[in-house]
mmCIF file with all atom_site columns, C-alpha atoms in Angstrom:
data_model
loop_
_atom_site.group_PDB
_atom_site.id
_atom_site.type_symbol
_atom_site.label_atom_id
_atom_site.label_alt_id
_atom_site.label_comp_id
_atom_site.label_asym_id
_atom_site.label_entity_id
_atom_site.label_seq_id
_atom_site.pdbx_PDB_ins_code
_atom_site.Cartn_x
_atom_site.Cartn_y
_atom_site.Cartn_z
_atom_site.occupancy
_atom_site.B_iso_or_equiv
_atom_site.pdbx_formal_charge
_atom_site.auth_seq_id
_atom_site.auth_comp_id
_atom_site.auth_asym_id
_atom_site.auth_atom_id
_atom_site.pdbx_PDB_model_num
ATOM 1   C CA . UNK A 1 1   ? 69.382  40.346 21.774  1.00 0.00 ? 4   UNK A CA 1
ATOM 2   C CA . UNK A 1 2   ? 70.481  38.523 24.888  1.00 0.00 ? 5   UNK A CA 1
ATOM 3   C CA . UNK A 1 3   ? 73.521  39.377 26.927  1.00 0.00 ? 6   UNK A CA 1
ATOM 4   C CA . UNK A 1 4   ? 75.116  37.740 29.922  1.00 0.00 ? 7   UNK A CA 1
ATOM 5   C CA . UNK A 1 5   ? 76.287  39.864 32.842  1.00 0.00 ? 8   UNK A CA 1
ATOM 6   C CA . UNK A 1 6   ? 77.981  38.630 36.021  1.00 0.00 ? 9   UNK A CA 1
ATOM 7   C CA . UNK A 1 7   ? 76.072  38.818 39.320  1.00 0.00 ? 10  UNK A CA 1
ATOM 8   C CA . UNK A 1 8   ? 77.773  38.692 42.697  1.00 0.00 ? 11  UNK A CA 1
ATOM 9   C CA . UNK A 1 9   ? 76.509  35.888 44.858  1.00 0.00 ? 12  UNK A CA 1
ATOM 10  C CA . UNK A 1 10  ? 76.545  35.809 48.644  1.00 0.00 ? 13  UNK A CA 1
ATOM 11  C CA . UNK A 1 11  ? 79.834  33.896 48.545  1.00 0.00 ? 14  UNK A CA 1
ATOM 12  C CA . UNK A 1 12  ? 81.405  36.671 46.501  1.00 0.00 ? 15  UNK A CA 1
ATOM 13  C CA . UNK A 1 13  ? 81.863  34.586 43.347  1.00 0.00 ? 16  UNK A CA 1
ATOM 14  C CA . UNK A 1 14  ? 80.633  36.003 40.084  1.00 0.00 ? 17  UNK A CA 1
ATOM 15  C CA . UNK A 1 15  ? 77.771  34.025 38.548  1.00 0.00 ? 18  UNK A CA 1
ATOM 16  C CA . UNK A 1 16  ? 76.350  34.501 35.054  1.00 0.00 ? 19  UNK A CA 1
ATOM 17  C CA . UNK A 1 17  ? 72.655  35.428 34.837  1.00 0.00 ? 20  UNK A CA 1
ATOM 18  C CA . UNK A 1 18  ? 70.687  35.711 31.629  1.00 0.00 ? 21  UNK A CA 1
ATOM 19  C CA . UNK A 1 19  ? 69.580  39.178 30.545  1.00 0.00 ? 22  UNK A CA 1
ATOM 20  C CA . UNK A 1 20  ? 67.089  39.971 27.847  1.00 0.00 ? 23  UNK A CA 1
ATOM 21  C CA . UNK A 1 21  ? 66.701  43.040 25.722  1.00 0.00 ? 24  UNK A CA 1
ATOM 22  C CA . UNK A 1 22  ? 63.992  45.412 26.855  1.00 0.00 ? 25  UNK A CA 1
ATOM 23  C CA . UNK A 1 23  ? 60.802  45.194 24.803  1.00 0.00 ? 26  UNK A CA 1
ATOM 24  C CA . UNK A 1 24  ? 60.494  47.964 22.275  1.00 0.00 ? 27  UNK A CA 1
ATOM 25  C CA . UNK A 1 25  ? 64.154  49.045 22.469  1.00 0.00 ? 28  UNK A CA 1
ATOM 26  C CA . UNK A 1 26  ? 64.737  48.418 18.792  1.00 0.00 ? 29  UNK A CA 1
ATOM 27  C CA . UNK A 1 27  ? 61.462  50.205 17.971  1.00 0.00 ? 30  UNK A CA 1
ATOM 28  C CA . UNK A 1 28  ? 62.770  53.374 19.610  1.00 0.00 ? 31  UNK A CA 1
ATOM 29  C CA . UNK A 1 29  ? 65.954  53.341 17.605  1.00 0.00 ? 32  UNK A CA 1
ATOM 30  C CA . UNK A 1 30  ? 68.275  52.403 20.443  1.00 0.00 ? 33  UNK A CA 1
ATOM 31  C CA . UNK A 1 31  ? 71.442  50.590 19.401  1.00 0.00 ? 34  UNK A CA 1
ATOM 32  C CA . UNK A 1 32  ? 71.846  47.121 20.850  1.00 0.00 ? 35  UNK A CA 1
ATOM 33  C CA . UNK A 1 33  ? 74.664  48.203 23.169  1.00 0.00 ? 36  UNK A CA 1
ATOM 34  C CA . UNK A 1 34  ? 72.527  51.038 24.609  1.00 0.00 ? 37  UNK A CA 1
ATOM 35  C CA . UNK A 1 35  ? 69.342  48.987 24.845  1.00 0.00 ? 38  UNK A CA 1
ATOM 36  C CA . UNK A 1 36  ? 67.775  48.603 28.230  1.00 0.00 ? 39  UNK A CA 1
ATOM 37  C CA . UNK A 1 37  ? 68.311  45.126 29.557  1.00 0.00 ? 40  UNK A CA 1
ATOM 38  C CA . UNK A 1 38  ? 66.259  43.476 32.231  1.00 0.00 ? 41  UNK A CA 1
ATOM 39  C CA . UNK A 1 39  ? 67.412  40.307 33.959  1.00 0.00 ? 42  UNK A CA 1
ATOM 40  C CA . UNK A 1 40  ? 65.137  37.358 33.386  1.00 0.00 ? 43  UNK A CA 1
ATOM 41  C CA . UNK A 1 41  ? 64.671  36.893 37.146  1.00 0.00 ? 44  UNK A CA 1
ATOM 42  C CA . UNK A 1 42  ? 63.639  40.586 37.449  1.00 0.00 ? 45  UNK A CA 1
ATOM 43  C CA . UNK A 1 43  ? 66.548  41.589 39.621  1.00 0.00 ? 46  UNK A CA 1
ATOM 44  C CA . UNK A 1 44  ? 68.822  44.453 38.689  1.00 0.00 ? 47  UNK A CA 1
ATOM 45  C CA . UNK A 1 45  ? 72.539  43.864 38.987  1.00 0.00 ? 48  UNK A CA 1
ATOM 46  C CA . UNK A 1 46  ? 74.323  46.600 40.814  1.00 0.00 ? 49  UNK A CA 1
ATOM 47  C CA . UNK A 1 47  ? 76.877  48.492 38.705  1.00 0.00 ? 50  UNK A CA 1
ATOM 48  C CA . UNK A 1 48  ? 79.170  48.352 41.724  1.00 0.00 ? 51  UNK A CA 1
ATOM 49  C CA . UNK A 1 49  ? 79.053  44.562 41.878  1.00 0.00 ? 52  UNK A CA 1
ATOM 50  C CA . UNK A 1 50  ? 82.450  44.234 40.167  1.00 0.00 ? 53  UNK A CA 1
ATOM 51  C CA . UNK A 1 51  ? 84.054  47.172 41.982  1.00 0.00 ? 54  UNK A CA 1
ATOM 52  C CA . UNK A 1 52  ? 85.170  46.778 45.496  1.00 0.00 ? 55  UNK A CA 1
ATOM 53  C CA . UNK A 1 53  ? 87.199  49.981 45.489  1.00 0.00 ? 56  UNK A CA 1
ATOM 54  C CA . UNK A 1 54  ? 85.991  53.561 45.479  1.00 0.00 ? 57  UNK A CA 1
ATOM 55  C CA . UNK A 1 55  ? 84.848  54.865 42.047  1.00 0.00 ? 58  UNK A CA 1
ATOM 56  C CA . UNK A 1 56  ? 86.163  57.917 40.311  1.00 0.00 ? 59  UNK A CA 1
ATOM 57  C CA . UNK A 1 57  ? 83.728  60.844 39.889  1.00 0.00 ? 60  UNK A CA 1
ATOM 58  C CA . UNK A 1 58  ? 83.883  60.382 36.110  1.00 0.00 ? 61  UNK A CA 1
ATOM 59  C CA . UNK A 1 59  ? 82.833  56.776 36.486  1.00 0.00 ? 62  UNK A CA 1
ATOM 60  C CA . UNK A 1 60  ? 80.013  57.739 38.873  1.00 0.00 ? 63  UNK A CA 1
ATOM 61  C CA . UNK A 1 61  ? 78.712  60.310 36.376  1.00 0.00 ? 64  UNK A CA 1
ATOM 62  C CA . UNK A 1 62  ? 79.001  57.774 33.588  1.00 0.00 ? 65  UNK A CA 1
ATOM 63  C CA . UNK A 1 63  ? 77.052  55.210 35.626  1.00 0.00 ? 66  UNK A CA 1
ATOM 64  C CA . UNK A 1 64  ? 74.423  57.809 36.619  1.00 0.00 ? 67  UNK A CA 1
ATOM 65  C CA . UNK A 1 65  ? 74.081  58.868 32.996  1.00 0.00 ? 68  UNK A CA 1
ATOM 66  C CA . UNK A 1 66  ? 73.705  55.236 31.932  1.00 0.00 ? 69  UNK A CA 1
ATOM 67  C CA . UNK A 1 67  ? 71.097  54.601 34.646  1.00 0.00 ? 70  UNK A CA 1
ATOM 68  C CA . UNK A 1 68  ? 69.177  57.761 33.681  1.00 0.00 ? 71  UNK A CA 1
ATOM 69  C CA . UNK A 1 69  ? 69.307  56.745 30.034  1.00 0.00 ? 72  UNK A CA 1
ATOM 70  C CA . UNK A 1 70  ? 67.940  53.303 30.926  1.00 0.00 ? 73  UNK A CA 1
ATOM 71  C CA . UNK A 1 71  ? 65.243  54.924 33.055  1.00 0.00 ? 74  UNK A CA 1
ATOM 72  C CA . UNK A 1 72  ? 64.169  57.226 30.192  1.00 0.00 ? 75  UNK A CA 1
ATOM 73  C CA . UNK A 1 73  ? 64.164  54.352 27.717  1.00 0.00 ? 76  UNK A CA 1
ATOM 74  C CA . UNK A 1 74  ? 62.069  52.233 30.102  1.00 0.00 ? 77  UNK A CA 1
ATOM 75  C CA . UNK A 1 75  ? 59.668  55.136 30.664  1.00 0.00 ? 78  UNK A CA 1
ATOM 76  C CA . UNK A 1 76  ? 59.384  55.683 26.924  1.00 0.00 ? 79  UNK A CA 1
ATOM 77  C CA . UNK A 1 77  ? 58.718  51.995 26.280  1.00 0.00 ? 80  UNK A CA 1
ATOM 78  C CA . UNK A 1 78  ? 56.154  51.927 29.118  1.00 0.00 ? 81  UNK A CA 1
ATOM 79  C CA . UNK A 1 79  ? 54.434  55.067 27.808  1.00 0.00 ? 82  UNK A CA 1
ATOM 80  C CA . UNK A 1 80  ? 54.282  53.586 24.308  1.00 0.00 ? 83  UNK A CA 1
ATOM 81  C CA . UNK A 1 81  ? 52.856  50.329 25.675  1.00 0.00 ? 84  UNK A CA 1
ATOM 82  C CA . UNK A 1 82  ? 50.287  52.248 27.749  1.00 0.00 ? 85  UNK A CA 1
ATOM 83  C CA . UNK A 1 83  ? 49.255  54.318 24.707  1.00 0.00 ? 86  UNK A CA 1
ATOM 84  C CA . UNK A 1 84  ? 49.016  51.195 22.602  1.00 0.00 ? 87  UNK A CA 1
ATOM 85  C CA . UNK A 1 85  ? 46.945  49.452 25.271  1.00 0.00 ? 88  UNK A CA 1
ATOM 86  C CA . UNK A 1 86  ? 44.647  52.477 25.656  1.00 0.00 ? 89  UNK A CA 1
ATOM 87  C CA . UNK A 1 87  ? 44.230  52.725 21.873  1.00 0.00 ? 90  UNK A CA 1
ATOM 88  C CA . UNK A 1 88  ? 43.481  49.004 21.683  1.00 0.00 ? 91  UNK A CA 1
ATOM 89  C CA . UNK A 1 89  ? 40.921  49.287 24.490  1.00 0.00 ? 92  UNK A CA 1
ATOM 90  C CA . UNK A 1 90  ? 39.328  52.300 22.816  1.00 0.00 ? 93  UNK A CA 1
ATOM 91  C CA . UNK A 1 91  ? 39.231  50.532 19.441  1.00 0.00 ? 94  UNK A CA 1
ATOM 92  C CA . UNK A 1 92  ? 37.718  47.418 21.035  1.00 0.00 ? 95  UNK A CA 1
ATOM 93  C CA . UNK A 1 93  ? 35.057  49.520 22.777  1.00 0.00 ? 96  UNK A CA 1
ATOM 94  C CA . UNK A 1 94  ? 34.270  51.322 19.530  1.00 0.00 ? 97  UNK A CA 1
ATOM 95  C CA . UNK A 1 95  ? 34.068  48.004 17.662  1.00 0.00 ? 98  UNK A CA 1
ATOM 96  C CA . UNK A 1 96  ? 31.755  46.659 20.376  1.00 0.00 ? 99  UNK A CA 1
ATOM 97  C CA . UNK A 1 97  ? 29.503  49.716 20.060  1.00 0.00 ? 100 UNK A CA 1
ATOM 98  C CA . UNK A 1 98  ? 29.519  49.423 16.267  1.00 0.00 ? 101 UNK A CA 1
ATOM 99  C CA . UNK A 1 99  ? 28.622  45.738 16.533  1.00 0.00 ? 102 UNK A CA 1
ATOM 100 C CA . UNK A 1 100 ? 25.736  46.530 18.897  1.00 0.00 ? 103 UNK A CA 1
ATOM 101 C CA . UNK A 1 101 ? 24.576  49.332 16.597  1.00 0.00 ? 104 UNK A CA 1
ATOM 102 C CA . UNK A 1 102 ? 24.750  47.010 13.575  1.00 0.00 ? 105 UNK A CA 1
ATOM 103 C CA . UNK A 1 103 ? 22.778  44.316 15.447  1.00 0.00 ? 106 UNK A CA 1
ATOM 104 C CA . UNK A 1 104 ? 20.095  46.869 16.382  1.00 0.00 ? 107 UNK A CA 1
ATOM 105 C CA . UNK A 1 105 ? 19.921  48.024 12.754  1.00 0.00 ? 108 UNK A CA 1
ATOM 106 C CA . UNK A 1 106 ? 19.607  44.391 11.648  1.00 0.00 ? 109 UNK A CA 1
ATOM 107 C CA . UNK A 1 107 ? 16.801  43.735 14.157  1.00 0.00 ? 110 UNK A CA 1
ATOM 108 C CA . UNK A 1 108 ? 15.005  46.884 13.027  1.00 0.00 ? 111 UNK A CA 1
ATOM 109 C CA . UNK A 1 109 ? 15.391  45.941 9.361   1.00 0.00 ? 112 UNK A CA 1
ATOM 110 C CA . UNK A 1 110 ? 14.118  42.416 10.063  1.00 0.00 ? 113 UNK A CA 1
ATOM 111 C CA . UNK A 1 111 ? 11.066  43.762 11.905  1.00 0.00 ? 114 UNK A CA 1
ATOM 112 C CA . UNK A 1 112 ? 10.293  46.178 9.056   1.00 0.00 ? 115 UNK A CA 1
ATOM 113 C CA . UNK A 1 113 ? 10.795  43.440 6.485   1.00 0.00 ? 116 UNK A CA 1
ATOM 114 C CA . UNK A 1 114 ? 8.354   41.191 8.380   1.00 0.00 ? 117 UNK A CA 1
ATOM 115 C CA . UNK A 1 115 ? 5.863   44.051 8.741   1.00 0.00 ? 118 UNK A CA 1
ATOM 116 C CA . UNK A 1 116 ? 6.059   44.874 5.035   1.00 0.00 ? 119 UNK A CA 1
ATOM 117 C CA . UNK A 1 117 ? 5.907   41.190 4.146   1.00 0.00 ? 120 UNK A CA 1
ATOM 118 C CA . UNK A 1 118 ? 2.686   40.845 6.167   1.00 0.00 ? 121 UNK A CA 1
ATOM 119 C CA . UNK A 1 119 ? 1.382   44.063 4.606   1.00 0.00 ? 122 UNK A CA 1
ATOM 120 C CA . UNK A 1 120 ? 2.376   42.790 1.188   1.00 0.00 ? 123 UNK A CA 1
ATOM 121 C CA . UNK A 1 121 ? 0.579   39.505 1.868   1.00 0.00 ? 124 UNK A CA 1
ATOM 122 C CA . UNK A 1 122 ? -2.550  41.437 2.914   1.00 0.00 ? 125 UNK A CA 1
ATOM 123 C CA . UNK A 1 123 ? -2.280  43.660 -0.142  1.00 0.00 ? 126 UNK A CA 1
ATOM 124 C CA . UNK A 1 124 ? -1.711  40.617 -2.367  1.00 0.00 ? 127 UNK A CA 1
ATOM 125 C CA . UNK A 1 125 ? -4.813  39.007 -0.881  1.00 0.00 ? 128 UNK A CA 1
ATOM 126 C CA . UNK A 1 126 ? -6.809  42.198 -1.476  1.00 0.00 ? 129 UNK A CA 1
ATOM 127 C CA . UNK A 1 127 ? -5.416  42.404 -4.995  1.00 0.00 ? 130 UNK A CA 1
ATOM 128 C CA . UNK A 1 128 ? -6.305  38.774 -5.714  1.00 0.00 ? 131 UNK A CA 1
ATOM 129 C CA . UNK A 1 129 ? -9.858  39.355 -4.424  1.00 0.00 ? 132 UNK A CA 1
ATOM 130 C CA . UNK A 1 130 ? -10.104 42.492 -6.547  1.00 0.00 ? 133 UNK A CA 1
ATOM 131 C CA . UNK A 1 131 ? -8.915  40.577 -9.619  1.00 0.00 ? 134 UNK A CA 1
ATOM 132 C CA . UNK A 1 132 ? -11.617 37.967 -8.982  1.00 0.00 ? 135 UNK A CA 1
ATOM 133 C CA . UNK A 1 133 ? -14.195 40.744 -8.500  1.00 0.00 ? 136 UNK A CA 1
ATOM 134 C CA . UNK A 1 134 ? -13.005 42.382 -11.715 1.00 0.00 ? 137 UNK A CA 1
ATOM 135 C CA . UNK A 1 135 ? -13.257 39.092 -13.608 1.00 0.00 ? 138 UNK A CA 1
ATOM 136 C CA . UNK A 1 136 ? -16.785 38.512 -12.277 1.00 0.00 ? 139 UNK A CA 1
ATOM 137 C CA . UNK A 1 137 ? -17.753 42.072 -13.218 1.00 0.00 ? 140 UNK A CA 1
ATOM 138 C CA . UNK A 1 138 ? -16.331 41.536 -16.706 1.00 0.00 ? 141 UNK A CA 1
ATOM 139 C CA . UNK A 1 139 ? -18.275 38.273 -17.015 1.00 0.00 ? 142 UNK A CA 1
ATOM 140 C CA . UNK A 1 140 ? -21.427 40.084 -15.843 1.00 0.00 ? 143 UNK A CA 1
ATOM 141 C CA . UNK A 1 141 ? -20.856 42.812 -18.432 1.00 0.00 ? 144 UNK A CA 1
ATOM 142 C CA . UNK A 1 142 ? -20.366 40.166 -21.121 1.00 0.00 ? 145 UNK A CA 1
ATOM 143 C CA . UNK A 1 143 ? -23.532 38.326 -20.037 1.00 0.00 ? 146 UNK A CA 1
ATOM 144 C CA . UNK A 1 144 ? -25.483 41.594 -19.839 1.00 0.00 ? 147 UNK A CA 1
ATOM 145 C CA . UNK A 1 145 ? -24.183 42.653 -23.283 1.00 0.00 ? 148 UNK A CA 1
ATOM 146 C CA . UNK A 1 146 ? -25.115 39.294 -24.803 1.00 0.00 ? 149 UNK A CA 1
ATOM 147 C CA . UNK A 1 147 ? -28.548 39.438 -23.149 1.00 0.00 ? 150 UNK A CA 1
ATOM 148 C CA . UNK A 1 148 ? -29.041 43.009 -24.402 1.00 0.00 ? 151 UNK A CA 1
ATOM 149 C CA . UNK A 1 149 ? -28.005 42.004 -27.932 1.00 0.00 ? 152 UNK A CA 1
ATOM 150 C CA . UNK A 1 150 ? -30.331 38.971 -27.766 1.00 0.00 ? 153 UNK A CA 1
ATOM 151 C CA . UNK A 1 151 ? -33.201 41.162 -26.538 1.00 0.00 ? 154 UNK A CA 1
ATOM 152 C CA . UNK A 1 152 ? -32.491 43.738 -29.267 1.00 0.00 ? 155 UNK A CA 1
ATOM 153 C CA . UNK A 1 153 ? -32.648 40.935 -31.832 1.00 0.00 ? 156 UNK A CA 1
ATOM 154 C CA . UNK A 1 154 ? -35.821 39.554 -30.233 1.00 0.00 ? 157 UNK A CA 1
ATOM 155 C CA . UNK A 1 155 ? -37.291 43.075 -30.146 1.00 0.00 ? 158 UNK A CA 1
ATOM 156 C CA . UNK A 1 156 ? -36.525 43.501 -33.833 1.00 0.00 ? 159 UNK A CA 1
ATOM 157 C CA . UNK A 1 157 ? -38.082 40.170 -34.581 1.00 0.00 ? 160 UNK A CA 1
ATOM 158 C CA . UNK A 1 158 ? -41.011 40.968 -32.296 1.00 0.00 ? 161 UNK A CA 1
ATOM 159 C CA . UNK A 1 159 ? -41.384 44.392 -33.908 1.00 0.00 ? 162 UNK A CA 1
ATOM 160 C CA . UNK A 1 160 ? -41.383 42.756 -37.341 1.00 0.00 ? 163 UNK A CA 1
ATOM 161 C CA . UNK A 1 161 ? -43.911 40.191 -36.149 1.00 0.00 ? 164 UNK A CA 1
ATOM 162 C CA . UNK A 1 162 ? -45.988 43.001 -34.602 1.00 0.00 ? 165 UNK A CA 1
ATOM 163 C CA . UNK A 1 163 ? -45.861 44.966 -37.823 1.00 0.00 ? 166 UNK A CA 1
ATOM 164 C CA . UNK A 1 164 ? -46.818 41.870 -39.800 1.00 0.00 ? 167 UNK A CA 1
ATOM 165 C CA . UNK A 1 165 ? -49.611 41.054 -37.328 1.00 0.00 ? 168 UNK A CA 1
ATOM 166 C CA . UNK A 1 166 ? -50.854 44.649 -37.459 1.00 0.00 ? 169 UNK A CA 1
ATOM 167 C CA . UNK A 1 167 ? -50.918 44.468 -41.249 1.00 0.00 ? 170 UNK A CA 1
ATOM 168 C CA . UNK A 1 168 ? -52.779 41.137 -41.097 1.00 0.00 ? 171 UNK A CA 1
ATOM 169 C CA . UNK A 1 169 ? -55.200 42.581 -38.551 1.00 0.00 ? 172 UNK A CA 1
ATOM 170 C CA . UNK A 1 170 ? -55.710 45.669 -40.740 1.00 0.00 ? 173 UNK A CA 1
ATOM 171 C CA . UNK A 1 171 ? -56.232 43.409 -43.769 1.00 0.00 ? 174 UNK A CA 1
ATOM 172 C CA . UNK A 1 172 ? -58.645 41.244 -41.789 1.00 0.00 ? 175 UNK A CA 1
ATOM 173 C CA . UNK A 1 173 ? -60.369 44.377 -40.478 1.00 0.00 ? 176 UNK A CA 1
ATOM 174 C CA . UNK A 1 174 ? -60.604 45.712 -44.012 1.00 0.00 ? 177 UNK A CA 1
ATOM 175 C CA . UNK A 1 175 ? -61.969 42.359 -45.191 1.00 0.00 ? 178 UNK A CA 1
ATOM 176 C CA . UNK A 1 176 ? -64.469 42.270 -42.323 1.00 0.00 ? 179 UNK A CA 1
ATOM 177 C CA . UNK A 1 177 ? -65.464 45.835 -43.011 1.00 0.00 ? 180 UNK A CA 1
ATOM 178 C CA . UNK A 1 178 ? -65.827 45.026 -46.691 1.00 0.00 ? 181 UNK A CA 1
ATOM 179 C CA . UNK A 1 179 ? -67.888 41.946 -45.816 1.00 0.00 ? 182 UNK A CA 1
ATOM 180 C CA . UNK A 1 180 ? -70.027 44.014 -43.473 1.00 0.00 ? 183 UNK A CA 1
ATOM 181 C CA . UNK A 1 181 ? -70.413 46.727 -46.085 1.00 0.00 ? 184 UNK A CA 1
ATOM 182 C CA . UNK A 1 182 ? -71.451 44.119 -48.689 1.00 0.00 ? 185 UNK A CA 1
ATOM 183 C CA . UNK A 1 183 ? -73.817 42.492 -46.225 1.00 0.00 ? 186 UNK A CA 1
ATOM 184 C CA . UNK A 1 184 ? -75.400 45.850 -45.322 1.00 0.00 ? 187 UNK A CA 1
ATOM 185 C CA . UNK A 1 185 ? -75.628 46.795 -48.998 1.00 0.00 ? 188 UNK A CA 1
ATOM 186 C CA . UNK A 1 186 ? -77.221 43.448 -49.889 1.00 0.00 ? 189 UNK A CA 1
ATOM 187 C CA . UNK A 1 187 ? -79.636 43.723 -46.957 1.00 0.00 ? 190 UNK A CA 1
ATOM 188 C CA . UNK A 1 188 ? -80.612 47.236 -47.999 1.00 0.00 ? 191 UNK A CA 1
ATOM 189 C CA . UNK A 1 189 ? -81.267 46.086 -51.555 1.00 0.00 ? 192 UNK A CA 1
ATOM 190 C CA . UNK A 1 190 ? -83.379 43.153 -50.390 1.00 0.00 ? 193 UNK A CA 1
ATOM 191 C CA . UNK A 1 191 ? -85.380 45.200 -48.024 1.00 0.00 ? 194 UNK A CA 1
#
């Protein structure tokens, strides 16, 4: 709320100067007529500017009371502004610290992620090599099993052939022995 109050000039004529309502007056519950007003040129008009005669004691007390009231309201507004400013500064500092802390946590998380990614890549490489080794081992087992089965079959066949050969040899031996026995018997009869 703006009000206009007369100011005495050096010539003695009253001149109107703009006044503005004090900041925060409405916030402190002060009615508009009791609100602290500050001239826009930052000069305070003297309450005696309109009075050229001597003031009554009642009027002096009233003026003093009004001035004290304005002083208290100004002090209250200033204190509120200072508290608000201090709280804002504190909140900004805390936010700055939290931001720095969050950035450090992010850096740490990124470093760990990179470390684990490298470790994972190494482990993946080891795993892939192990899978290849496992596949080769499985192939070797399959080859060895097939070779063993082939050799078992060959052994069976060889054993059968051996048995057949042994029987043939025994038959031939028996035939030779029989031939020898006949030859010795015929030679003994002719002699």
